[in-house]
Amino acid sequence: MDLTPFLTQIFIGLYKGSLYWILALGLVLIFGVVRVINFAHATFYVTGSYMMYTFYMYTGNFILSLTMATLIAGALGVAFEVAVIRRVYKLETIYQLLATFAIALIFNEAQKLVWGKGVVYIPIPEALREGVSIGGVTLNYYMILIMVIGLLLFIIVILFMNNTIMGLRIRAVWRDPVMSEALGVSTRLIYTLVFFVGAALAGLGGALTVPLISVGPGLADYLIVTAFIVVVIAGLGSITGAYIISVLVGVLSSILVLITPELDIVILYMIAAFILLLRPQGLFGER
Amino acid sequence: MSVDRRGFIKTLGAGVVGLAVGAVLGWAAKPLEVREVTKTETVTVPGVVERKLPKATVKIGVLGIRSGLWSTYGEFIEQGARLAAEEINAKGGILGSRVELVFRDELADVVKQAKELVDVEGADFIIGIDSSGNAMKVGGIVSELGKILVVTHAATHRLTEELVYKEGKKLIFRSSVPVYQDGTLAAYIAKDLPVRKWAGINGDYEFGRVSWELFTKTLKALRPDVEFVVDQWPKFGTEDFTPFISALLASDAEALFTSIWAIELVTLQRQLTIMGGYKKFRAVISTLGYSMDVAYSLGTDYPTAELGTWVSARYMWPYPPTKANKDFVDRFKARWGRLPAYSAETTYSAIYMLKAALENAATLDPDILIKTLEGLVIMTPAGVRWIRPEDHQAIYEVPYGRIVHKGAEVPLLEDLKAVPAMLYYRHPPFT
């Protein structure tokens, strides 16, 4: 039996999993620390995409555009936290959901006014246009770059959380915001910081995909569903869990496309439902 | 001879009766055609009988996707509808009545929107609808609405074959070519290509399924030596096709068929190029590949396969090469700044179909208008449309063409291949 098709599916799955991870990481951070289920997360993603497109159109510089897109998405996250989220922390979850959902809708429509209803994209950087060809499938260098960035992000976040004072403070707020506040940690500052990082990560994910996935208004509405599945399976609040599950979901869904093209998504949802039944807190969740 | 008063009246009475009888007999004895000529003359004398509609405004409710990722398509419908209405109103309306348009988003519960268009807005007609599922939903309640519905985009053959032909829902019409274009005609293109092994990637919903089924059935009948070696079914809203593409590329297929459309098609074509699909597939058939959103988005990046990237749509602006079409394209471009998308033309023509029916019948009575529309032959930008009386489907032809780059604002088409519509459309009794 020729295993090449499986190898290429696994490779594609690792790339897709890395994308899910970048989105899921922001979701997990924001939920873990701020305890808000952020429906507007896809909005930051698409903002990153459009910013990447716009800066690239004007400058033609990939690295600069990527940086600007990430920072602007992060800044938008801060504005969002200060203007909206801060007012609904203490309210019931349903109000948080409504507020974040409303923001998502407003941004979707606003983006249409600015960038039009059609789709836009930018070319893959010259140096990464080629790839390795295995069994007729070209595994593009750009996809490899996304995998590497995903892995680097994982290492950086884990090191930051475990080895810095700020990481310690974030973990403290994550565990017990009231006690942290009593001990002099500014939860307000931590919340804003986490929103910046979460939104910037979503923006980075969005910016990285413009050369591979064309962006249009509301594009990430579908992508975000998978990111939510990842977070639910992993357990809301587990960073390592989110990385492992992102990669597994990417690889599994990719292999399922090859072996059961009729049922690929169904099986994924069934696994999620099954895990929720057995472990409602998720595979890596504590609560 | 003296005549007394009584005698005079008698004679006069007899004379009057005689004249009357004579007149009646004479009128009755007149040859038939003479009578008809008299009747026609009375009607056509200007100012004698004024033909007008019972309302000063004809209201047309327009449904389309106006939010989310597919909202470009609602915009195309709107552009076609507005251009038609503006032209008609500038020339005095329909029998003196102005055309007014009301737009609603079909993604916000299409049944509710359709009912509100009729009950709240007072629409006399409903046109548009992008999604096949939505067309079937509105088609299902059309008798309740009591207004004529002209579908201008949704492509499921079930709308006209089942709802109109089999269930007798005569209020439904369609101005755009259905899935016969995507499934059947594509097979006529594929049969002439020197490839044997086909792959398919189609949406995992009604339209995608039917397109692939019609394509494989028709091609197998035309070319028994072909094989269909792999088929993939991404869901509606797939943002990334890479796992599907690598699964397609793992097969030994030589050519690819796809009915994926809109934003998804842009991504699919780009990722096919990036992943080496255009090195492997010698020919690609993309049934909605010449939708203008796709042509504008891909531009010079539109990939061309060795034996051609064959594309079509439900109308393509370069075809037919008539003056009527060229003038339409020019007017459209002057109004909206872009070349007309297919659903803009099909909606534009739907309004002109209604105009023709209203001018013939001079009434808003749906039953009379149905009879007027059935069998209607009308010149439109896409060519002559004939409304087939049995299933209320507009019959006209749209070709396939090969993508070429000539430095124009969009990729152009070469080797346009048209097959007479009557050959590739399905026919009653649709077995």
XYZ file of C-alpha atoms in Angstrom:
718
model
C 0.000 0.000 0.000
C 1.294 3.407 -0.996
C 1.508 5.596 2.082
C 2.460 8.799 0.247
C -1.129 10.159 0.173
C -1.321 9.717 3.966
C 1.974 11.516 4.430
C 0.833 14.483 2.389
C -2.502 14.581 4.257
C -0.625 14.570 7.575
C 1.572 17.410 6.368
C -1.447 19.452 5.248
C -3.092 18.629 8.577
C -0.087 19.977 10.503
C -0.321 23.246 8.577
C -4.084 23.519 9.145
C -3.669 22.565 12.791
C -1.112 25.357 13.216
C -3.647 27.863 11.885
C -6.330 26.570 14.264
C -3.797 26.841 17.060
C -3.019 30.507 16.436
C -6.754 31.262 16.607
C -7.431 28.917 19.529
C -4.553 30.348 21.595
C -6.149 33.793 21.630
C -9.518 32.290 22.522
C -8.068 30.215 25.346
C -6.118 33.143 26.815
C -9.090 35.462 26.722
C -11.456 32.886 28.148
C -9.009 31.615 30.752
C -7.988 34.985 32.105
C -10.853 37.325 31.300
C -13.575 34.657 31.321
C -15.339 36.022 28.295
C -16.361 33.793 25.414
C -15.263 36.042 22.606
C -17.455 35.724 19.538
C -15.676 38.714 18.034
C -12.423 36.766 17.808
C -12.994 36.125 14.101
C -13.294 39.877 13.648
C -9.713 40.419 14.828
C -8.628 37.638 12.492
C -10.278 39.260 9.461
C -8.981 42.682 10.519
C -5.469 41.211 10.472
C -6.127 39.855 6.972
C -7.382 43.164 5.601
C -4.591 45.135 7.258
C -2.035 42.760 5.781
C -3.602 43.239 2.360
C -3.748 47.025 2.662
C -0.187 47.507 3.939
C 1.159 45.068 1.377
C -0.614 46.932 -1.440
C 1.061 50.185 -0.363
C 4.508 48.986 0.702
C 5.025 45.587 -0.932
C 6.947 44.659 2.222
C 5.772 41.346 3.687
C 7.440 41.548 7.125
C 6.402 45.159 7.711
C 2.807 44.422 6.677
C 2.681 41.357 8.930
C 3.932 43.379 11.909
C 1.535 46.249 11.322
C -1.435 43.905 10.835
C -0.646 42.121 14.103
C -0.229 45.342 16.074
C -3.354 46.968 14.672
C -5.460 43.901 15.457
C -4.019 43.972 18.990
C -4.807 47.682 19.366
C -8.338 47.015 18.178
C -8.585 44.312 20.843
C -7.576 46.829 23.515
C -10.129 49.368 22.277
C -12.753 46.632 22.281
C -11.879 45.569 25.820
C -11.921 49.122 27.176
C -15.051 50.260 25.346
C -17.241 47.169 25.537
C -15.988 44.146 27.426
C -15.057 46.041 30.597
C -18.731 46.966 30.976
C -20.024 43.417 30.779
C -17.513 41.508 32.980
C -19.870 41.367 35.888
C -23.003 40.632 33.864
C -24.382 37.233 32.967
C -22.657 35.288 30.174
C -25.547 35.903 27.791
C -24.832 39.662 27.778
C -21.167 39.009 27.058
C -22.123 36.754 24.167
C -24.521 39.362 22.792
C -21.988 42.172 23.123
C -19.195 40.262 21.402
C -21.555 38.980 18.713
C -22.850 42.504 18.045
C -19.288 43.769 17.627
C -18.593 40.956 15.176
C -21.630 41.900 13.071
C -20.797 45.619 13.114
C -17.228 44.955 11.991
C -18.291 42.514 9.275
C -20.538 45.113 7.701
C -18.061 47.958 8.224
C -15.366 45.953 6.467
C -17.663 45.677 3.437
C -17.852 49.456 3.270
C -14.074 49.808 3.340
C -12.820 46.852 1.304
C -15.934 45.943 -0.712
C -17.843 42.708 -0.812
C -15.420 40.824 -3.027
C -12.373 38.842 -1.968
C -8.766 40.012 -1.879
C -5.425 38.283 -1.448
C -1.694 38.930 -1.824
C 0.978 36.762 -3.462
C 3.123 34.349 -1.489
C 6.585 35.919 -0.833
C 8.958 35.229 -3.716
C 11.373 33.099 -1.654
C 8.640 30.763 -0.425
C 6.721 30.201 -3.651
C 8.202 26.803 -4.402
C 7.945 23.704 -2.264
C 8.715 20.043 -1.880
C 6.872 17.793 -4.297
C 5.711 14.461 -2.898
C 3.519 12.180 -4.984
C 2.298 15.009 -7.217
C 1.418 17.270 -4.294
C 3.520 20.391 -3.817
C 4.053 21.050 -0.130
C 4.633 24.751 -0.223
C 7.402 26.404 1.836
C 4.897 28.990 3.012
C 2.824 26.252 4.668
C 5.987 25.073 6.419
C 6.566 28.649 7.625
C 3.098 28.692 9.222
C 3.875 25.406 11.013
C 7.143 26.812 12.313
C 5.484 30.021 13.520
C 2.818 27.943 15.307
C 5.447 25.897 17.112
C 7.511 28.994 18.002
C 4.422 30.684 19.429
C 3.764 27.655 21.610
C 7.310 27.678 22.984
C 7.309 31.461 23.541
C 3.952 31.493 25.342
C 4.865 28.583 27.605
C 8.239 30.154 28.462
C 6.636 33.535 29.064
C 3.910 32.160 31.303
C 6.266 30.021 33.366
C 9.387 32.164 33.580
C 8.413 35.824 33.842
C 6.825 37.942 36.552
C 4.127 39.072 34.150
C 3.462 35.418 33.311
C 3.143 34.668 36.998
C 0.680 37.539 37.446
C -1.393 36.346 34.485
C -1.479 32.834 35.951
C -2.489 34.275 39.297
C -5.404 36.187 37.760
C -6.289 33.066 35.780
C -6.514 31.057 39.035
C -8.156 33.579 41.309
C -8.801 37.161 40.231
C -10.150 38.315 43.620
C -7.167 37.054 45.596
C -4.739 38.455 42.973
C -6.396 41.845 43.243
C -6.078 41.647 47.029
C -2.367 40.967 46.607
C -1.878 44.068 44.518
C -2.072 42.682 40.991
C -3.935 45.065 38.683
C -6.499 42.752 37.119
C -7.670 45.597 34.907
C -4.201 45.912 33.390
C -3.884 42.140 33.000
C -7.284 41.915 31.286
C -6.327 44.633 28.815
C -2.936 43.046 28.196
C -4.492 39.636 27.567
C -6.987 41.158 25.171
C -4.130 42.813 23.313
C -2.222 39.529 23.019
C -5.322 37.498 22.102
C -6.457 39.943 19.416
C -2.908 40.370 18.083
C -2.574 36.584 17.751
C -5.867 36.429 15.832
C -4.614 39.287 13.651
C -1.340 37.463 13.042
C -3.277 34.339 12.015
C -5.420 36.382 9.656
C -2.427 38.176 8.179
C -0.506 34.938 7.642
C -3.355 33.366 5.679
C -3.967 36.154 3.118
C -1.441 34.685 0.658
C -3.021 31.217 0.988
C -6.696 31.873 1.715
C -8.432 34.797 0.045
C -10.106 37.110 2.530
C -13.649 38.427 2.305
C -16.063 39.985 4.804
C -17.111 37.420 7.407
C -14.551 34.899 6.162
C -13.462 33.683 9.562
C -17.019 32.987 10.750
C -16.486 29.432 9.521
C -12.879 29.078 10.632
C -13.736 30.229 14.138
C -16.171 27.322 14.552
C -13.292 24.856 14.245
C -11.216 26.929 16.654
C -14.080 26.752 19.160
C -14.287 22.968 18.689
C -10.562 22.758 19.431
C -10.950 24.804 22.578
C -13.971 22.787 23.714
C -12.219 19.443 23.177
C -9.053 20.670 24.877
C -10.897 22.276 27.739
C -11.292 26.038 27.950
C -8.252 27.334 29.712
C -5.480 24.910 28.773
C -2.697 26.295 26.580
C -0.771 23.054 26.067
C -4.064 21.218 25.543
C -5.109 23.699 22.881
C -1.851 23.187 20.969
C -2.041 19.401 21.042
C -5.735 19.307 20.117
C -5.312 21.915 17.342
C -2.656 19.827 15.661
C -4.604 16.591 16.207
C -7.828 18.072 14.820
C -5.922 19.426 11.813
C -4.274 16.088 11.058
C -7.358 13.985 11.800
C -9.715 16.090 9.678
C -7.191 16.069 6.864
C -6.846 12.270 6.916
C -10.628 11.858 7.130
C -10.949 13.893 3.919
C -8.860 11.223 2.227
C -10.523 8.121 3.640
C -14.147 9.177 4.177
C -14.748 12.297 2.078
C -18.475 11.997 2.799
C -18.166 12.116 6.576
C -15.045 14.089 7.448
C -16.752 16.906 9.368
C -19.436 14.684 10.891
C -16.837 12.474 12.548
C -15.054 15.518 13.975
C -18.266 16.831 15.547
C -19.075 13.368 16.882
C -15.700 13.187 18.600
C -16.288 16.632 20.133
C -19.761 15.622 21.353
C -18.442 12.327 22.760
C -15.655 14.050 24.688
C -18.104 16.599 26.070
C -20.300 13.760 27.325
C -17.444 11.919 29.019
C -15.414 14.909 30.196
C -17.513 18.085 30.190
C -14.465 20.083 31.266
C -12.576 18.957 28.130
C -9.589 16.626 27.817
C -7.133 19.041 29.448
C -9.566 21.152 31.443
C -9.355 21.380 35.213
C -12.670 22.860 36.195
C -103.419 58.446 -50.747
C -104.351 59.792 -47.449
C -102.811 58.248 -44.378
C -104.430 58.670 -41.033
C -102.434 59.092 -37.838
C -102.826 55.465 -36.698
C -101.903 54.165 -40.140
C -98.813 56.419 -40.210
C -97.578 55.109 -36.853
C -98.196 51.518 -37.966
C -96.209 52.022 -41.110
C -93.455 53.767 -39.223
C -93.405 50.977 -36.590
C -93.196 48.319 -39.272
C -90.434 50.260 -40.959
C -88.445 50.544 -37.731
C -88.889 46.853 -36.956
C -87.948 45.995 -40.500
C -84.835 48.124 -40.329
C -83.854 46.655 -37.002
C -84.350 43.082 -38.197
C -82.476 43.907 -41.360
C -79.639 45.425 -39.414
C -79.348 42.436 -37.100
C -79.548 39.991 -40.001
C -77.111 41.991 -42.006
C -74.641 42.209 -39.088
C -74.962 38.496 -38.432
C -74.465 37.700 -42.112
C -71.266 39.762 -42.324
C -68.159 37.667 -43.025
C -66.204 36.886 -39.802
C -62.958 38.640 -40.676
C -64.733 41.912 -41.394
C -66.033 41.908 -37.833
C -62.574 41.310 -36.459
C -61.051 44.108 -38.434
C -63.661 46.524 -37.033
C -62.850 45.377 -33.488
C -59.103 45.810 -33.905
C -59.525 49.284 -35.270
C -61.588 50.423 -32.298
C -58.863 49.309 -29.901
C -55.928 50.833 -31.696
C -57.363 54.272 -32.300
C -55.291 56.446 -29.952
C -57.158 58.057 -27.123
C -60.284 55.995 -27.634
C -59.458 53.150 -25.175
C -56.496 53.808 -22.862
C -54.562 50.688 -21.851
C -53.167 51.088 -18.393
C -52.476 49.075 -15.259
C -54.790 49.360 -12.239
C -51.965 50.853 -10.154
C -49.715 53.839 -10.783
C -46.731 51.886 -9.392
C -45.674 48.319 -10.101
C -43.820 47.096 -7.048
C -41.208 44.371 -7.481
C -39.810 42.678 -4.380
C -36.190 41.594 -4.900
C -34.606 38.832 -2.791
C -30.874 38.130 -2.751
C -28.007 37.324 -0.390
C -27.169 40.715 1.089
C -25.058 39.785 4.127
C -22.019 37.650 4.851
C -19.498 36.093 2.539
C -21.847 35.697 -0.451
C -23.303 39.223 -0.382
C -21.608 40.031 -3.702
C -24.355 37.958 -5.285
C -27.144 40.033 -3.756
C -25.347 43.073 -5.121
C -25.269 41.630 -8.655
C -29.023 40.989 -8.473
C -29.574 44.535 -7.216
C -27.443 46.075 -9.991
C -29.377 44.243 -12.718
C -32.731 45.095 -11.157
C -31.900 48.782 -10.693
C -30.591 49.214 -14.231
C -33.765 47.672 -15.691
C -36.059 49.748 -13.469
C -34.184 52.990 -14.204
C -34.327 52.366 -17.954
C -38.011 51.491 -17.909
C -38.975 54.466 -15.749
C -36.932 56.845 -17.906
C -39.048 55.737 -20.868
C -42.377 56.287 -19.134
C -42.719 53.083 -17.113
C -44.889 50.092 -17.951
C -48.119 51.341 -19.587
C -47.565 54.536 -17.650
C -46.967 52.867 -14.272
C -43.643 53.387 -12.539
C -41.502 50.428 -11.509
C -40.503 50.460 -7.854
C -38.052 47.998 -6.276
C -37.933 46.761 -2.690
C -34.843 44.773 -1.620
C -34.689 42.182 1.137
C -31.938 39.868 2.414
C -32.844 36.251 1.748
C -30.502 35.089 4.517
C -32.783 36.685 7.127
C -35.452 33.931 6.986
C -36.445 33.926 3.340
C -40.060 32.848 3.945
C -40.642 35.709 6.366
C -39.015 38.178 3.948
C -41.129 36.957 1.021
C -44.328 37.233 3.072
C -43.415 40.723 4.237
C -42.636 41.799 0.693
C -46.193 40.898 -0.284
C -48.140 41.726 2.906
C -46.270 44.765 4.221
C -44.582 46.262 1.146
C -47.410 45.351 -1.223
C -45.133 43.803 -3.861
C -46.857 42.717 -7.079
C -44.004 40.375 -8.059
C -41.057 38.690 -6.376
C -37.792 38.147 -8.231
C -34.218 37.114 -7.433
C -33.080 34.418 -4.924
C -29.510 33.101 -4.925
C -29.747 29.911 -2.912
C -31.435 26.780 -4.244
C -32.684 25.897 -0.774
C -34.294 29.329 -0.448
C -35.830 29.128 -3.926
C -37.500 25.844 -2.939
C -38.777 27.400 0.296
C -40.349 30.439 -1.387
C -41.531 28.225 -4.261
C -43.304 26.061 -1.705
C -45.436 28.941 -0.397
C -45.964 30.718 -3.704
C -49.697 29.906 -3.808
C -50.089 31.471 -0.377
C -48.280 34.597 -1.600
C -50.474 34.727 -4.693
C -47.824 36.615 -6.691
C -45.626 35.623 -9.612
C -42.106 34.591 -8.576
C -39.268 34.830 -11.106
C -36.131 33.101 -9.832
C -33.058 34.690 -11.395
C -30.146 32.699 -9.969
C -30.892 29.608 -7.835
C -30.108 26.642 -10.049
C -31.765 23.517 -8.692
C -33.679 21.744 -11.466
C -36.254 20.717 -8.852
C -37.722 24.220 -8.832
C -39.042 24.031 -12.388
C -39.196 20.251 -12.854
C -40.924 19.389 -9.581
C -42.678 22.499 -8.271
C -43.877 23.853 -11.624
C -44.157 20.823 -13.888
C -45.120 18.053 -11.457
C -46.895 19.964 -8.673
C -48.449 22.608 -10.917
C -47.204 25.665 -9.002
C -47.709 27.874 -12.026
C -46.753 31.137 -10.314
C -43.058 30.153 -10.441
C -40.826 31.123 -13.385
C -37.041 31.125 -13.864
C -35.040 33.464 -16.102
C -31.617 31.826 -15.498
C -30.295 28.524 -16.850
C -30.389 25.869 -14.112
C -27.931 23.130 -13.280
C -28.174 21.759 -16.861
C -25.466 24.305 -17.602
C -23.173 23.011 -14.856
C -23.757 19.284 -15.195
C -24.959 18.434 -18.684
C -23.296 21.010 -20.927
C -19.958 20.543 -19.136
C -20.049 16.899 -20.245
C -20.341 18.008 -23.897
C -17.139 20.004 -23.403
C -15.403 17.147 -21.558
C -16.190 14.561 -24.238
C -13.979 16.343 -26.781
C -10.964 16.573 -24.480
C -8.259 13.895 -24.879
C -8.434 12.789 -21.236
C -10.037 9.722 -19.696
C -9.733 9.954 -15.910
C -11.708 12.650 -14.139
C -11.647 14.013 -10.614
C -14.443 16.072 -9.078
C -14.628 18.611 -6.281
C -18.101 19.956 -5.571
C -20.012 21.504 -2.700
C -21.597 19.108 -0.226
C -25.099 20.450 -0.842
C -27.853 20.013 -3.410
C -26.326 22.105 -6.188
C -22.892 20.465 -5.946
C -24.334 16.953 -5.769
C -26.652 17.428 -8.762
C -23.924 19.059 -10.869
C -21.559 16.104 -10.373
C -24.348 13.556 -10.920
C -25.486 15.135 -14.211
C -21.872 15.558 -15.351
C -20.844 11.958 -14.698
C -24.058 10.477 -16.160
C -23.992 12.578 -19.320
C -20.262 12.153 -19.924
C -20.429 8.383 -19.399
C -23.227 8.223 -21.995
C -21.281 10.377 -24.476
C -17.863 8.793 -23.814
C -18.187 5.288 -22.288
C -14.394 5.025 -21.909
C -14.114 7.739 -19.216
C -13.560 6.973 -15.538
C -14.358 9.025 -12.466
C -11.538 8.224 -10.109
C -12.024 10.551 -7.132
C -14.648 12.943 -5.805
C -14.374 15.375 -2.887
C -17.198 17.195 -1.067
C -16.158 20.297 0.882
C -18.906 21.874 2.976
C -20.549 25.221 2.250
C -18.267 27.879 3.733
C -14.974 25.999 3.334
C -12.268 28.624 3.707
C -9.299 26.371 2.955
C -9.259 23.589 0.354
C -5.741 22.258 0.947
C -6.706 18.838 2.417
C -9.234 18.280 -0.393
C -6.748 19.275 -3.056
C -4.004 16.991 -1.781
C -6.538 14.130 -1.736
C -7.430 14.913 -5.377
C -3.778 15.091 -6.331
C -3.126 11.717 -4.735
C -5.313 10.093 -7.423
C -4.319 9.339 -11.009
C -6.916 11.734 -12.462
C -5.936 13.690 -15.579
C -8.649 16.351 -15.445
C -10.770 18.136 -12.878
C -14.453 19.103 -12.777
C -15.732 21.616 -10.231
C -18.967 23.492 -9.606
C -17.498 25.344 -6.596
C -18.347 29.042 -6.948
C -17.793 32.593 -5.690
C -15.174 33.303 -3.002
C -14.584 29.579 -2.504
C -13.665 29.200 -6.171
C -11.077 31.981 -5.930
C -9.383 30.166 -3.039
C -9.715 26.772 -4.734
C -8.069 27.994 -7.957
C -5.217 29.698 -6.095
C -4.541 26.731 -3.848
C -4.713 24.352 -6.832
C -1.974 26.441 -8.453
C 0.138 26.614 -5.274
C -0.115 22.859 -4.663
C 0.781 21.790 -8.197
C -2.745 21.020 -9.425
C -2.103 22.767 -12.709
C 0.976 20.640 -13.310
C -1.082 17.495 -12.826
C -4.491 18.229 -14.347
C -4.318 18.658 -18.108
C -7.809 20.177 -18.235
C -10.040 21.889 -15.698
C -13.774 22.504 -16.078
C -15.143 25.156 -13.733
C -18.875 25.502 -14.326
C -19.197 28.931 -12.695
C -15.631 29.982 -13.435
C -16.686 33.014 -15.457
C -18.714 34.612 -12.741
C -17.414 38.159 -12.727
C -16.465 38.225 -9.029
C -14.100 35.310 -9.686
C -12.740 36.776 -12.935
C -12.041 40.150 -11.292
C -10.562 38.627 -8.106
C -8.170 36.239 -9.880
C -7.358 38.589 -12.756
C -4.003 37.741 -14.289
C -3.545 34.923 -11.735
C -6.408 32.949 -13.299
C -4.642 29.617 -13.956
C -4.766 28.004 -17.385
C -4.371 24.252 -17.819
C -2.517 22.640 -20.732
C -5.776 21.634 -22.488
C -7.620 24.636 -21.159
C -9.392 25.932 -18.089
C -12.966 25.728 -19.392
C -15.410 28.046 -17.706
C -19.017 29.108 -17.968
C -21.753 30.906 -16.002
C -25.491 31.594 -16.450
C -24.639 34.466 -18.819
C -21.223 35.639 -19.964
C -20.798 39.216 -21.127
C -18.917 38.429 -24.377
C -21.782 36.206 -25.607
C -23.807 36.462 -27.791
C -21.959 38.920 -30.070
C -25.140 40.882 -30.784
C -25.722 44.623 -30.721
C -28.369 44.168 -28.023
C -25.804 42.479 -25.767
C -23.011 44.918 -26.515
C -25.282 47.867 -25.747
C -26.348 46.226 -22.487
C -22.727 45.625 -21.452
C -21.875 49.268 -22.246
C -24.866 50.625 -20.329
C -24.132 48.339 -17.387
C -20.506 49.388 -17.281
C -21.415 53.050 -17.495
C -23.854 52.643 -14.601
C -21.871 50.352 -12.267
C -18.259 50.635 -13.409
C -17.807 46.901 -13.934
C -18.728 44.249 -16.461
C -22.110 42.627 -15.768
C -22.177 39.508 -13.613
C -24.475 36.737 -14.747
C -27.146 37.236 -12.113
C -27.267 40.929 -13.002
C -28.268 40.000 -16.558
C -30.750 37.304 -15.505
C -32.443 39.740 -13.085
C -32.413 42.559 -15.643
C -34.050 40.256 -18.182
C -36.575 38.984 -15.622
C -37.890 42.527 -15.201
C -38.148 42.938 -18.979
C -40.022 39.610 -19.132
C -42.524 40.984 -16.618
C -42.739 44.245 -18.568
C -43.560 42.375 -21.781
C -46.251 40.341 -20.034
C -47.794 43.413 -18.379
C -47.881 45.323 -21.658
C -49.544 42.411 -23.425
C -52.125 41.734 -20.747
C -52.622 45.221 -19.233
C -53.555 43.666 -15.906
C -51.929 42.609 -12.637
C -54.099 39.484 -12.428
C -51.562 36.668 -11.886
C -53.649 34.065 -13.737
C -53.788 36.140 -16.915
C -50.098 37.080 -16.576
C -49.133 33.407 -16.227
C -50.851 32.683 -19.549
C -49.088 35.654 -21.126
C -45.665 34.627 -19.840
C -46.061 30.997 -20.917
C -44.495 30.664 -24.337
C -43.243 34.268 -24.299
C -40.357 34.891 -26.690
C -38.254 37.916 -25.808
C -34.991 39.423 -26.987
C -32.634 39.916 -24.036
C -28.894 40.641 -23.683
C -28.226 36.887 -23.287
C -30.049 36.278 -26.593
C -33.585 35.152 -27.357
C -35.296 33.677 -24.329
C -38.291 31.402 -24.729
C -40.347 30.660 -21.628
C -41.174 26.980 -21.946
C -44.897 26.673 -21.101
C -44.642 23.291 -19.341
C -42.013 24.125 -16.703
C -41.758 27.938 -16.963
C -38.012 27.686 -17.566
C -36.391 30.336 -19.781
C -34.631 28.533 -22.613
C -31.507 30.266 -23.967
C -27.962 29.156 -24.491
C -24.746 30.005 -22.684
C -21.452 28.562 -23.981
C -18.270 27.370 -22.290
C -14.987 29.059 -23.130
C -11.262 28.691 -22.460
C -9.582 31.245 -20.187
C -6.910 33.360 -21.924
C -4.966 36.394 -20.777
C -4.870 39.305 -23.185
C -4.070 42.155 -20.824
C -7.716 43.215 -20.468
C -9.276 44.193 -17.119
C -10.431 40.580 -16.725
C -9.247 37.324 -18.310
C -10.957 36.763 -21.684
C -12.442 33.690 -23.336
C -11.432 31.812 -26.475
C -12.870 28.788 -28.322
C -16.417 29.557 -27.169
C -18.360 26.327 -27.503
C -22.128 26.621 -27.663
C -24.549 23.729 -27.937
C -28.202 24.435 -28.855
C -30.155 24.888 -25.643
C -32.787 22.366 -26.680
C -30.068 19.712 -26.886
C -28.683 20.026 -23.392
C -31.660 21.249 -21.351
C -33.731 18.468 -19.795
C -37.239 18.204 -21.193
C -40.690 17.338 -19.842
C -41.680 14.840 -18.521
C -38.206 14.921 -16.854
C -37.811 11.228 -16.230
